[in-house]
Amino acid sequence: MRCLLHNTILLILLNSISGSIYANVSYNNIPSAYQPSVWHRVFQKINEKREFLPIIYNEREVSGSIIGDAVCLICDAVFTALLTERSFDMTKIQLEAQVEYYCADFLKIEEQDVCAGVIGLNMDPILYILDKKATVTSTEVCSMLLGCTQGSEAFEWKIDIPAGETVKKVESDGKQTFKIAHITDIHYDPDYTEGKPADCGKPQCCQPDQDNPANTSVSVCGYWTSEIHADVSPKLLNNTLDEMNSKPLMDFEFVYFTGDLVSHRVWNTSQDYNRKTITYVLDVFAEKFKNKKVFPILGNHEAHPMNLYPPLNIPEDDLNQQWLFDVISEKWLHWLTDNEKETVKNGGYYTVSPKTGFRIIVLNNNVCQSENWWNLYENKDPYGQLQWLVKVLQQAEKDKEIVHILSHIPTSACLKVWGREYNRIIERFANTIAAQFNGHTHRDHFSIYYDSKNVSNNVVINGASLVTDGAYPNFKIYTVDSKGFDILDSEVYTFDLEKANTNKKIDWYKLYSFQKDFGVANLTHTEMDRLVKTMISDIKSKNYTLINKYHDFYYRGSKIGKNVNCDSKCQNKYLCDMLTTVERQTTMCEKYLTF
Ligand SMILES: *[C@@H]1O[C@H](CO)[C@@H](O)[C@H](O)[C@H]1NC(C)=O
Ligand SMILES: *[C@@H]1O[C@H](CO)[C@@H](O)[C@H](O)[C@H]1NC(C)=O
Ligand SMILES: *[C@@H]1O[C@H](CO)[C@@H](O)[C@H](O)[C@H]1NC(C)=O
Ligand SMILES: *[C@@H]1O[C@H](CO)[C@@H](O)[C@H](O)[C@H]1NC(C)=O
Ligand SMILES: *[C@@H]1O[C@H](CO)[C@@H](O)[C@H](O)[C@H]1NC(C)=O
Ligand SMILES: *[C@@H]1O[C@H](CO)[C@@H](O)[C@H](O)[C@H]1NC(C)=O
Ligand SMILES: CC(=O)N[C@H]1CO[C@H](CO)[C@@H](O)[C@@H]1O
Ligand SMILES: [Zn+2]
Ligand SMILES: [Zn+2]
């Protein structure tokens, strides 16, 4: 659901090597219009690599990873051929038609209009990059998409980090506390339409231009939203913000909103559609949270087309995201001063100190995703953001401030070089940073940062999501220490969606308190590290209480979550995710999970 084009390419690779499609649909059966030499060579490569197929299967089974030498070789064949064809004579229209054919007809990944929409939106930026950067190689593309050839020259750079060690930690004492609310991944759908079929075969259903249900036995989009393929209706957005604003929850000081306002109608976005959503939701925030400060950040869905954050110096208005930086520097003014929003105009990030001794740093780390094609054009510290982060942290260290960092994408989902450099920065300033907050995954989870000596030094908490995406909607309320700004507890609020849709009424309730339900004293990295070790030793002695709770909360108690049996593979995935903050860097996962 995140990026169809990216998925199309992955699926072309995977499905072709999986052999089933290859066995049934040979190259000769593909209509000649879609039979350029590129695919011929791909199928040849697949044939040469057949002996690898069982290995790839095993690798996928064991680790959930699709990375294997054979996949990389095939990826290389695809892109070598594509780049060669483009450098000769393949036109945009031919290219579009081919990818569309593979997306809609051959692999049936999505329906025709969805494939056409997404491919149409991505083709201009991709061709711009390939044409302007004649030096882009297939090695670079596969390194970006699949992490083949890690450490390839194209994705290797370093941030200057000042010498020295992090300061002594300011200990929280729990004497005085205050609250912060966290809401994320709203994915607001202005056109949400109740009564449409809930499983419409598109990435997003419940749309006014979709067919009505064929008969009464089809499950339909509910009053507030649906459990899958549906975004947040205007009614649900208002109800949620009103709930947060009512007693006894309303006594928080700030709201962290960690990105993704725009809907999953990703095949049909436009600058205008995104601008309207962003403007509307931020205005509603301002109206509902009258006496509170909201600290918003950008998600990958705010960009049009989705995921694409180009460098600032791309002059073409239909390719650059200046329109977005302009919209948010106006709308974020609800809560930021002119001075604070200077950096917003040049990359969508900022810092603000809303309390003495306390600083919030907001990053636009959507640049770090492999789905951001612009990394092929220029990937060295986009917008100079990490170097800026170092500067701000250095000043905070000097001023004895404590920092919270907000960013949309978990760093384990970033290009490896970005995540690695970010980890170096965290290590240098570990005790200046009390906690970090993410969104994007739509799941309730956390990860621990470890230093180069394998000792925990930081923690990141994900806000889960208001959009369902298989789980129940939620927001969180944190209890924060007023001295050390550590997170002492996190309370998660949700509701039973099926019941709410039937009754046309939402009964919000507290699903859990992290402190009480996981038996920790607080949510500092030392306690979280201890918790992971407890979970692992419990599992070893066949006590699944904690990990089952974690699994249930991951989906906020939803029916879909309850239907997923969390076997040992699923348990390992949860644990490894807690222990990983750089793409596929499994050091801590291997160290702790010695089953
Ligand atoms: C967190 O809990 C641990 C273990 O009880 C304690 O040593 C530490 O001081 C606590 N930190 C905060 C910020 O409360
Ligand atoms: C109702 O629609 C569903 C889905 O299109 C179909 O499977 C089912 O056979 C239909 N039932 C009747 C009674 O027409
Ligand atoms: C939601 O609240 C906003 C702001 O108070 C209001 O303008 C809007 O009409 C409300 N929408 C719905 C569907 O209740
Ligand atoms: C989005 O879909 C609507 C309705 O189907 C259509 O009228 C419009 O042209 C589409 N816009 C874009 C940018 O694709
Ligand atoms: C960290 O753990 C890994 C994996 O067990 C080990 O190879 C490495 O030597 C450790 N590093 C340090 C500094 O202890
Ligand atoms: C299982 O683990 C939980 C949490 O660590 C603990 O409270 C409980 O006593 C354990 N149960 C048994 C039977 O050991
Ligand atoms: C429709 C069809 O022919 N399916 C076949 C595709 O190939 C696999 C593997 O050879 C067969 O098992 C299917 O029957
Ligand atoms: Zn999202
Ligand atoms: Zn996202």
XYZ file of C-alpha atoms and ligand atoms in Angstrom:
695
model
C 0.000 0.000 0.000
C 2.928 2.333 0.607
C 4.425 2.647 -2.838
C 2.984 0.813 -5.769
C 5.753 1.491 -8.218
C 8.398 0.348 -5.804
C 6.267 -2.726 -5.111
C 5.708 -3.330 -8.791
C 9.420 -3.558 -9.351
C 9.938 -5.791 -6.342
C 7.064 -8.023 -7.389
C 8.291 -8.273 -10.942
C 11.577 -9.469 -9.520
C 10.098 -11.752 -6.907
C 7.264 -13.209 -8.891
C 9.421 -13.894 -11.851
C 12.031 -15.693 -9.797
C 9.399 -17.526 -7.802
C 8.936 -19.606 -10.926
C 5.187 -19.965 -10.799
C 4.538 -17.144 -13.171
C 7.537 -18.055 -15.220
C 6.280 -21.593 -15.582
C 2.837 -20.521 -16.764
C 3.559 -17.357 -18.696
C 6.665 -17.726 -20.750
C 8.222 -14.759 -22.429
C 6.776 -15.858 -25.731
C 3.243 -15.518 -24.415
C 3.679 -11.847 -23.623
C 2.168 -9.606 -26.329
C 4.865 -8.364 -28.647
C 4.219 -4.738 -27.773
C 5.480 -5.512 -24.282
C 8.379 -7.638 -25.408
C 11.343 -5.318 -25.439
C 14.746 -6.881 -25.079
C 14.836 -5.774 -21.452
C 12.410 -8.480 -20.394
C 13.975 -11.055 -22.649
C 17.267 -10.558 -20.853
C 15.563 -10.678 -17.498
C 14.009 -14.047 -18.240
C 17.351 -15.290 -19.545
C 18.969 -14.228 -16.295
C 16.278 -15.978 -14.304
C 16.932 -19.185 -16.185
C 20.641 -18.922 -15.499
C 19.974 -18.417 -11.798
C 17.423 -21.149 -11.311
C 19.630 -23.086 -8.958
C 19.390 -20.151 -6.519
C 15.633 -20.269 -6.223
C 15.444 -22.645 -3.239
C 18.001 -20.508 -1.407
C 15.944 -17.380 -2.008
C 12.837 -19.137 -0.757
C 14.582 -20.234 2.401
C 15.964 -16.805 3.013
C 12.494 -15.301 2.676
C 11.053 -17.893 4.997
C 13.652 -17.496 7.703
C 14.150 -13.788 7.966
C 11.322 -12.259 5.982
C 14.083 -10.745 3.906
C 13.995 -10.798 0.146
C 17.604 -9.957 -0.272
C 19.783 -12.536 -1.889
C 22.599 -12.551 -4.392
C 20.334 -13.949 -7.069
C 17.723 -11.238 -6.507
C 20.462 -8.659 -6.814
C 21.779 -10.187 -10.025
C 18.301 -10.152 -11.520
C 17.697 -6.618 -10.320
C 20.952 -5.671 -11.977
C 19.828 -7.293 -15.226
C 16.510 -5.424 -15.149
C 18.030 -2.036 -14.603
C 21.040 -2.463 -16.846
C 18.618 -3.242 -19.631
C 16.205 -0.452 -18.705
C 18.912 2.164 -18.491
C 20.378 0.998 -21.784
C 16.996 1.129 -23.495
C 16.342 4.593 -22.157
C 19.743 5.812 -23.250
C 18.852 4.660 -26.766
C 15.295 5.273 -27.720
C 12.680 4.111 -25.243
C 10.189 6.948 -24.870
C 8.219 7.900 -21.799
C 5.044 6.568 -23.376
C 6.583 3.186 -24.222
C 8.063 2.880 -20.786
C 4.792 3.812 -19.107
C 2.862 1.315 -21.209
C 5.282 -1.462 -20.337
C 5.320 -0.917 -16.587
C 1.534 -0.501 -16.643
C 1.189 -3.787 -18.475
C 3.299 -5.603 -15.894
C 1.493 -3.918 -13.008
C -2.106 -4.360 -14.151
C -2.251 -7.222 -16.648
C 0.709 -9.496 -16.130
C 1.145 -9.454 -12.354
C -2.291 -8.027 -11.530
C -0.860 -6.006 -8.655
C -3.575 -3.362 -8.885
C -6.443 -2.377 -11.161
C -5.750 -0.506 -14.366
C -6.571 3.010 -13.108
C -4.506 2.581 -9.945
C -1.474 1.282 -11.872
C -1.849 4.001 -14.484
C -2.226 6.723 -11.856
C 0.781 5.772 -9.776
C 3.021 5.096 -12.735
C 1.936 8.320 -14.411
C 2.779 10.291 -11.280
C 6.225 8.713 -10.887
C 7.407 8.592 -14.476
C 8.376 12.251 -14.868
C 10.573 12.411 -11.778
C 12.201 9.057 -12.591
C 12.991 10.029 -16.161
C 14.205 13.451 -15.042
C 16.640 11.761 -12.681
C 17.821 9.175 -15.202
C 18.202 11.735 -17.969
C 19.973 14.392 -15.909
C 22.170 11.931 -14.084
C 23.518 9.958 -16.989
C 25.897 8.380 -14.497
C 23.205 6.472 -12.593
C 24.067 2.770 -12.753
C 22.045 -0.355 -12.155
C 24.308 -1.042 -9.172
C 23.146 2.214 -7.595
C 19.484 1.542 -8.279
C 19.621 -1.978 -6.790
C 21.706 -0.745 -3.910
C 18.995 1.802 -3.145
C 15.950 -0.416 -3.745
C 17.168 -3.678 -2.284
C 20.348 -2.877 -0.410
C 22.473 -4.907 -2.847
C 26.143 -3.796 -2.728
C 25.894 -1.951 0.536
C 28.609 0.590 0.944
C 28.641 1.324 -2.768
C 30.375 4.638 -3.405
C 27.122 6.317 -4.347
C 25.661 5.797 -0.873
C 28.665 6.533 1.281
C 29.107 9.787 3.164
C 29.844 10.968 6.673
C 28.565 13.721 8.919
C 31.103 15.827 10.853
C 30.546 15.133 14.499
C 32.412 17.141 17.142
C 34.884 15.207 19.289
C 34.013 14.486 22.891
C 31.609 12.395 24.899
C 27.977 12.972 25.728
C 27.368 14.954 28.934
C 26.360 13.351 32.219
C 22.654 12.483 32.144
C 20.250 14.785 33.977
C 18.373 12.281 36.135
C 14.613 12.522 36.241
C 13.280 12.362 39.791
C 9.546 11.992 39.095
C 8.739 14.827 41.527
C 7.104 17.011 38.897
C 5.591 15.790 35.686
C 3.560 17.064 32.751
C 1.739 15.430 29.825
C 2.180 15.282 26.081
C -0.366 13.792 23.667
C 0.852 11.872 20.595
C -1.300 11.332 17.509
C 0.005 10.088 14.187
C -0.842 8.816 10.698
C -4.236 10.433 10.413
C -4.608 9.805 6.658
C -7.646 12.068 6.441
C -10.167 11.175 3.742
C -12.417 14.153 2.948
C -14.477 11.941 0.613
C -14.976 8.944 2.917
C -18.281 7.344 1.865
C -20.194 5.056 4.159
C -21.955 2.077 2.534
C -19.479 1.414 -0.304
C -17.957 -2.091 -0.475
C -15.243 -2.390 2.172
C -13.097 -4.674 0.027
C -13.092 -2.961 -3.343
C -9.821 -4.313 -4.731
C -8.061 -0.950 -4.632
C -5.504 0.384 -2.130
C -8.271 2.579 -0.756
C -11.999 1.869 -0.683
C -15.043 3.817 0.561
C -14.655 6.320 -2.284
C -17.621 8.147 -3.852
C -16.522 7.177 -7.382
C -16.471 3.455 -6.582
C -19.304 0.999 -7.364
C -22.090 0.415 -4.857
C -22.287 -3.017 -3.202
C -23.680 -5.702 -5.508
C -25.973 -7.155 -2.827
C -26.605 -7.096 0.912
C -24.125 -9.849 1.785
C -21.122 -7.695 0.830
C -19.421 -6.073 3.831
C -19.602 -2.317 3.572
C -17.683 0.736 4.795
C -18.837 1.612 8.296
C -20.095 4.775 9.953
C -16.659 5.989 11.214
C -14.193 4.024 9.080
C -13.405 0.401 8.168
C -10.776 -1.968 9.459
C -8.866 -2.241 6.171
C -8.504 -0.207 2.951
C -10.157 2.819 4.554
C -8.889 6.134 5.871
C -10.118 8.498 8.572
C -13.520 10.074 7.953
C -14.239 13.719 8.907
C -16.482 12.431 11.704
C -13.754 10.224 13.166
C -11.189 13.027 13.065
C -13.511 15.364 14.983
C -14.554 12.711 17.475
C -10.911 11.867 18.246
C -9.817 15.456 18.775
C -12.919 16.134 20.900
C -12.138 13.066 23.018
C -8.560 14.232 23.578
C -9.956 17.611 24.552
C -12.400 16.303 27.099
C -11.934 15.510 30.777
C -9.967 13.761 32.170
C -7.516 13.511 29.257
C -7.313 17.167 28.327
C -4.623 18.276 30.766
C -1.668 17.690 28.399
C 0.481 20.661 27.421
C 1.553 19.759 23.885
C 0.502 17.568 21.000
C 3.076 15.674 18.947
C 1.709 14.933 15.487
C 4.234 12.705 13.684
C 3.039 12.929 10.073
C 0.880 11.449 7.280
C -2.212 13.606 6.875
C -3.025 12.758 3.272
C -5.156 9.740 2.314
C -4.119 6.495 0.618
C -5.796 7.568 -2.630
C -2.193 7.603 -3.824
C -2.958 7.016 -7.504
C -4.983 10.195 -7.624
C -3.190 12.841 -5.527
C -2.382 16.311 -6.817
C -0.740 19.364 -5.304
C -4.199 20.798 -4.885
C -5.706 17.683 -3.223
C -2.807 17.450 -0.765
C -2.822 21.178 -0.058
C -6.543 21.096 0.770
C -6.149 18.162 3.168
C -3.140 19.640 4.925
C -4.776 23.052 5.263
C -8.068 21.635 6.512
C -6.659 19.264 9.134
C -4.156 21.767 10.518
C -6.942 24.362 10.793
C -9.113 21.856 12.677
C -6.152 21.139 14.997
C -5.788 24.862 15.646
C -9.466 25.211 16.390
C -9.774 22.144 18.625
C -6.512 22.612 20.548
C -7.068 26.293 21.240
C -4.797 26.726 24.252
C -2.243 24.088 23.358
C 0.762 23.914 21.111
C 0.794 21.306 18.375
C 4.178 20.254 16.945
C 3.534 18.790 13.487
C 5.969 17.061 11.157
C 5.864 15.942 7.521
C 5.039 12.379 6.474
C 5.862 10.620 3.208
C 2.199 10.996 2.164
C 2.242 14.805 2.301
C 4.480 14.966 -0.762
C 2.995 14.847 -4.262
C 3.727 12.386 -5.725
C 3.947 10.416 -2.511
C 7.431 9.684 -1.085
C 9.296 12.082 -3.363
C 11.353 14.756 -1.620
C 13.714 16.229 -4.249
C 16.662 18.533 -3.529
C 15.827 22.238 -3.213
C 17.533 23.231 -6.446
C 15.171 21.424 -8.853
C 13.579 24.333 -10.718
C 10.574 22.493 -12.249
C 7.465 23.377 -10.218
C 5.748 20.095 -10.998
C 8.764 18.164 -9.678
C 9.935 20.106 -6.634
C 8.031 20.245 -3.337
C 8.329 23.990 -2.773
C 4.510 24.211 -2.799
C 4.453 21.886 0.238
C 7.109 23.779 2.175
C 5.134 26.969 1.419
C 1.844 25.481 2.683
C 3.295 24.198 5.934
C 5.359 27.287 6.663
C 2.068 29.168 6.524
C -0.056 26.595 8.400
C 2.521 25.599 11.031
C 2.562 29.294 11.941
C -0.368 28.446 14.197
C 2.306 27.177 16.587
C 5.705 28.433 15.368
C 7.221 31.898 15.241
C 8.572 33.352 12.000
C 12.033 32.735 13.305
C 11.417 29.083 14.150
C 9.972 28.337 10.755
C 12.965 29.628 8.736
C 14.208 26.051 8.167
C 10.683 24.842 7.337
C 10.818 26.711 4.028
C 14.035 24.928 3.110
C 13.292 21.303 3.849
C 10.397 21.020 6.306
C 12.323 20.681 9.591
C 12.643 22.938 12.665
C 13.495 23.241 16.340
C 11.605 24.938 19.133
C 12.043 25.295 22.884
C 8.539 25.367 24.421
C 9.790 25.169 28.039
C 12.926 26.264 29.817
C 15.581 23.561 29.556
C 13.562 21.590 26.999
C 13.905 21.470 23.206
C 11.969 19.707 20.479
C 13.724 18.868 17.213
C 11.515 18.029 14.260
C 13.051 16.288 11.253
C 11.752 15.671 7.762
C 13.421 12.267 7.504
C 11.173 11.131 4.650
C 14.202 11.898 2.483
C 15.892 8.780 3.847
C 13.462 6.248 2.327
C 14.545 3.999 -0.524
C 11.171 4.873 -2.092
C 12.446 8.428 -2.527
C 13.844 8.130 -6.080
C 15.697 11.414 -5.614
C 18.304 9.558 -3.582
C 19.607 8.413 -6.967
C 20.055 12.025 -7.973
C 21.650 13.273 -4.768
C 21.619 11.441 -1.441
C 24.334 13.071 0.650
C 22.558 14.396 3.751
C 19.519 15.855 1.916
C 18.733 19.466 2.948
C 21.895 19.385 5.108
C 19.529 18.145 7.786
C 21.775 15.806 9.780
C 24.576 18.381 9.861
C 21.984 20.883 11.128
C 20.851 18.326 13.734
C 24.440 18.102 15.023
C 24.620 21.895 15.283
C 21.337 22.107 17.221
C 22.304 19.248 19.558
C 25.708 20.810 20.196
C 24.051 24.082 21.176
C 21.501 22.243 23.355
C 24.355 20.403 25.071
C 26.068 23.731 25.741
C 22.821 25.257 27.040
C 22.117 22.186 29.219
C 18.826 21.546 27.443
C 17.141 18.144 27.099
C 15.770 17.196 23.698
C 12.929 15.159 22.174
C 13.382 14.273 18.485
C 10.324 13.773 16.237
C 10.593 12.143 12.806
C 8.197 10.158 10.644
C 10.199 7.132 9.475
C 11.859 4.662 11.870
C 15.573 4.824 11.030
C 15.697 1.065 10.420
C 13.567 1.778 7.322
C 16.008 4.412 6.026
C 18.852 3.988 3.566
C 21.606 2.344 5.541
C 24.010 5.276 5.323
C 21.381 7.708 6.665
C 20.483 5.445 9.581
C 24.117 4.753 10.386
C 25.073 8.441 10.480
C 21.977 9.195 12.554
C 23.061 6.504 15.046
C 26.524 8.110 15.262
C 24.878 11.426 16.146
C 22.663 9.771 18.774
C 25.730 8.128 20.337
C 27.636 11.420 20.578
C 24.683 13.300 22.149
C 22.916 10.362 23.843
C 22.332 11.993 27.235
C 21.062 15.232 25.720
C 18.239 13.279 24.026
C 15.618 11.907 26.434
C 13.383 10.256 23.833
C 12.464 10.024 20.152
C 9.073 9.617 18.463
C 8.088 8.105 15.085
C 4.980 7.241 13.064
C 4.618 5.642 9.600
C 4.281 1.945 10.501
C 0.678 2.160 11.812
C 1.710 -0.275 14.542
C 2.384 0.201 18.246
C 6.046 -0.585 18.912
C 9.353 0.804 20.150
C 13.063 0.392 19.388
C 16.214 0.826 21.426
C 19.384 2.514 20.170
C 22.692 0.850 21.072
C 26.138 2.438 21.003
C 29.284 1.007 19.407
C 29.955 -0.917 22.631
C 26.540 -2.651 22.404
C 25.163 -0.635 25.347
C 21.694 0.933 25.094
C 21.742 4.720 24.843
C 18.339 5.862 23.539
C 14.762 4.884 22.818
C 12.186 5.640 20.125
C 8.451 5.223 20.666
C 6.072 4.819 17.746
C 2.675 6.524 18.042
C 0.900 3.720 16.031
C -1.951 5.398 14.048
C -5.394 6.928 13.852
C -5.899 5.203 10.491
C -6.950 1.567 10.971
C -4.859 -0.363 8.421
C -5.815 -3.616 10.178
C -5.693 -2.237 13.724
C -7.980 -0.078 15.869
C -7.407 3.710 15.842
C -5.430 5.134 18.751
C -3.673 8.090 20.343
C -1.245 8.156 23.268
C -0.735 10.321 26.340
C 2.756 10.447 27.857
C 3.696 11.372 31.388
C 6.955 13.320 31.172
C 9.395 14.210 33.957
C 9.771 18.000 34.297
C 13.470 17.781 35.161
C 15.005 15.091 32.930
C 12.162 15.009 30.338
C 12.240 11.201 30.319
C 8.988 9.422 29.456
C 7.664 7.882 32.670
C 4.541 6.284 31.222
C 2.614 5.954 27.984
C -1.147 5.415 28.046
C -2.847 4.227 24.884
C -6.482 5.042 24.059
C -8.528 3.150 21.489
C -12.045 1.802 20.816
C -13.791 -1.271 19.445
C -14.423 -0.325 15.822
C -17.089 -2.924 15.011
C -19.126 -1.890 18.028
C -18.664 1.812 17.276
C -19.830 1.359 13.678
C -22.909 -0.583 14.792
C -23.845 1.893 17.533
C -22.763 5.007 15.610
C -21.082 5.930 18.865
C -17.466 5.605 19.949
C -16.568 4.342 23.417
C -12.950 5.331 23.845
C -11.126 3.497 26.613
C -7.602 3.153 27.959
C -6.178 -0.019 26.421
C -3.054 -0.092 28.555
C -0.451 1.744 30.583
C 3.036 0.789 29.408
C 4.431 1.058 32.928
C 1.813 -1.189 34.512
C 1.242 -3.682 31.715
C 4.907 -4.312 30.944
C 6.145 -3.969 34.512
C 8.722 -1.232 33.883
C 9.547 1.695 36.164
C 9.614 4.088 33.194
C 10.240 4.177 29.440
C 13.928 5.124 29.535
C 16.281 3.077 27.353
C 17.731 1.207 30.331
C 14.292 0.018 31.401
C 13.300 -0.838 27.819
C 16.532 -2.804 27.378
C 15.754 -4.697 30.571
C 12.221 -5.355 29.285
C 13.495 -6.876 26.021
C 15.815 -9.156 27.980
C 12.911 -10.200 30.226
C 10.720 -10.926 27.193
C 13.454 -13.092 25.698
C 14.119 -15.064 28.860
C 10.348 -15.498 29.408
C 9.975 -16.898 25.894
C 12.882 -19.256 26.495
C 11.015 -20.685 29.467
C 7.796 -20.845 27.415
C 6.121 -17.974 29.246
C 4.429 -15.926 26.515
C 2.531 -13.443 28.708
C 4.533 -10.338 27.786
C 5.074 -11.078 24.103
C 1.384 -11.934 23.611
C 0.409 -8.677 25.267
C 2.830 -6.840 23.018
C 1.280 -8.552 20.000
C -2.258 -7.652 21.068
C -1.349 -4.003 21.693
C 0.598 -3.857 18.411
C -2.872 -3.991 16.758
C -4.636 -2.215 19.668
C -6.711 -5.282 20.450
C -8.316 -5.386 16.990
C -10.034 -8.481 15.573
C -7.460 -8.773 12.805
C -4.648 -8.748 15.361
C -6.399 -11.417 17.405
C -6.723 -13.568 14.290
C -2.972 -13.414 13.644
C -1.248 -16.182 15.551
C 2.065 -14.806 16.818
C 4.321 -17.840 16.371
C 8.037 -17.900 17.118
C 8.855 -16.284 13.789
C 6.529 -13.385 14.576
C 7.947 -13.130 18.111
C 11.475 -12.944 16.710
C 10.441 -10.232 14.311
C 9.015 -8.114 17.144
C 12.153 -8.601 19.230
C 14.553 -7.902 16.361
C 12.627 -4.758 15.445
C 13.084 -3.558 19.035
C 16.831 -4.130 18.648
C 17.406 -2.680 15.177
C 17.787 0.992 14.215
C 19.951 0.674 11.098
C 18.687 -1.163 8.013
C 19.574 -4.854 8.302
C 22.165 -4.246 10.999
C 21.342 -7.276 13.101
C 24.185 -7.124 15.624
C 22.020 -6.747 18.729
C 19.337 -9.051 17.414
C 21.898 -11.821 16.982
C 23.540 -11.033 20.281
C 20.316 -11.177 22.341
C 18.403 -13.860 20.476
C 20.649 -16.836 21.076
C 17.867 -19.392 21.191
C 13.714 4.533 35.651
O 13.647 3.342 36.389
C 14.905 2.870 36.839
C 14.684 1.527 37.503
O 13.808 1.651 38.583
C 15.535 3.885 37.781
O 16.823 3.462 38.143
C 15.637 5.221 37.057
O 16.094 6.189 37.936
C 14.278 5.612 36.513
N 14.409 6.800 35.698
C 13.492 7.716 35.718
C 13.682 8.808 34.752
O 12.510 7.660 36.433
C -23.145 -11.086 -3.423
O -21.910 -10.524 -3.850
C -20.801 -11.336 -3.571
C -19.543 -10.548 -3.938
O -19.687 -9.911 -5.156
C -20.914 -12.638 -4.334
O -19.805 -13.454 -4.005
C -22.196 -13.336 -3.906
O -22.373 -14.495 -4.665
C -23.393 -12.401 -4.093
N -24.568 -13.042 -3.501
C -25.721 -13.049 -4.118
C -26.851 -13.711 -3.374
O -25.887 -12.570 -5.225
C -15.430 19.027 12.482
O -15.033 20.130 13.244
C -14.773 21.285 12.466
C -14.149 22.339 13.369
O -14.843 22.435 14.559
C -16.060 21.732 11.801
O -15.818 22.854 11.006
C -16.572 20.608 10.929
O -17.807 20.927 10.358
C -16.728 19.326 11.717
N -17.017 18.224 10.808
C -17.907 17.271 11.094
C -18.140 16.221 10.079
O -18.511 17.241 12.156
C -8.784 11.894 -9.620
O -9.994 11.188 -9.779
C -11.074 12.002 -10.155
C -12.341 11.190 -10.071
O -12.183 9.916 -10.636
C -10.792 12.557 -11.539
O -11.860 13.379 -11.960
C -9.521 13.375 -11.486
O -9.174 13.811 -12.762
C -8.366 12.568 -10.917
N -7.267 13.483 -10.681
C -6.005 13.152 -10.883
C -5.006 14.191 -10.561
O -5.697 12.045 -11.285
C 28.862 -6.268 19.965
O 28.199 -7.490 19.699
C 28.637 -8.149 18.536
C 27.723 -9.360 18.311
O 27.717 -10.195 19.426
C 30.108 -8.516 18.659
O 30.539 -9.105 17.448
C 30.910 -7.256 18.926
O 32.269 -7.592 19.162
C 30.361 -6.510 20.131
N 31.066 -5.240 20.272
C 31.608 -4.869 21.426
C 32.332 -3.564 21.419
O 31.520 -5.550 22.435
C 5.263 -15.059 33.129
O 5.865 -13.785 32.906
C 5.214 -12.704 33.553
C 5.892 -11.421 33.094
O 7.297 -11.491 33.123
C 5.258 -12.923 35.067
O 4.591 -11.866 35.697
C 4.606 -14.243 35.394
O 4.739 -14.500 36.783
C 5.229 -15.377 34.616
N 4.449 -16.597 34.812
C 4.993 -17.729 35.224
C 4.061 -18.889 35.349
O 6.180 -17.817 35.451
C -3.317 -21.981 -14.566
C -2.101 -22.836 -14.599
O -1.709 -23.375 -15.605
N -1.466 -22.969 -13.457
C -0.257 -23.744 -13.332
C 0.924 -22.818 -13.213
O 2.111 -23.537 -12.957
C 2.071 -24.270 -11.782
C 3.456 -24.848 -11.573
O 3.898 -25.456 -12.732
C 0.964 -25.310 -11.858
O 0.893 -26.024 -10.638
C -0.353 -24.642 -12.115
O -1.379 -25.575 -12.276
Zn 0.953 6.418 7.412
Zn 4.201 7.243 6.374
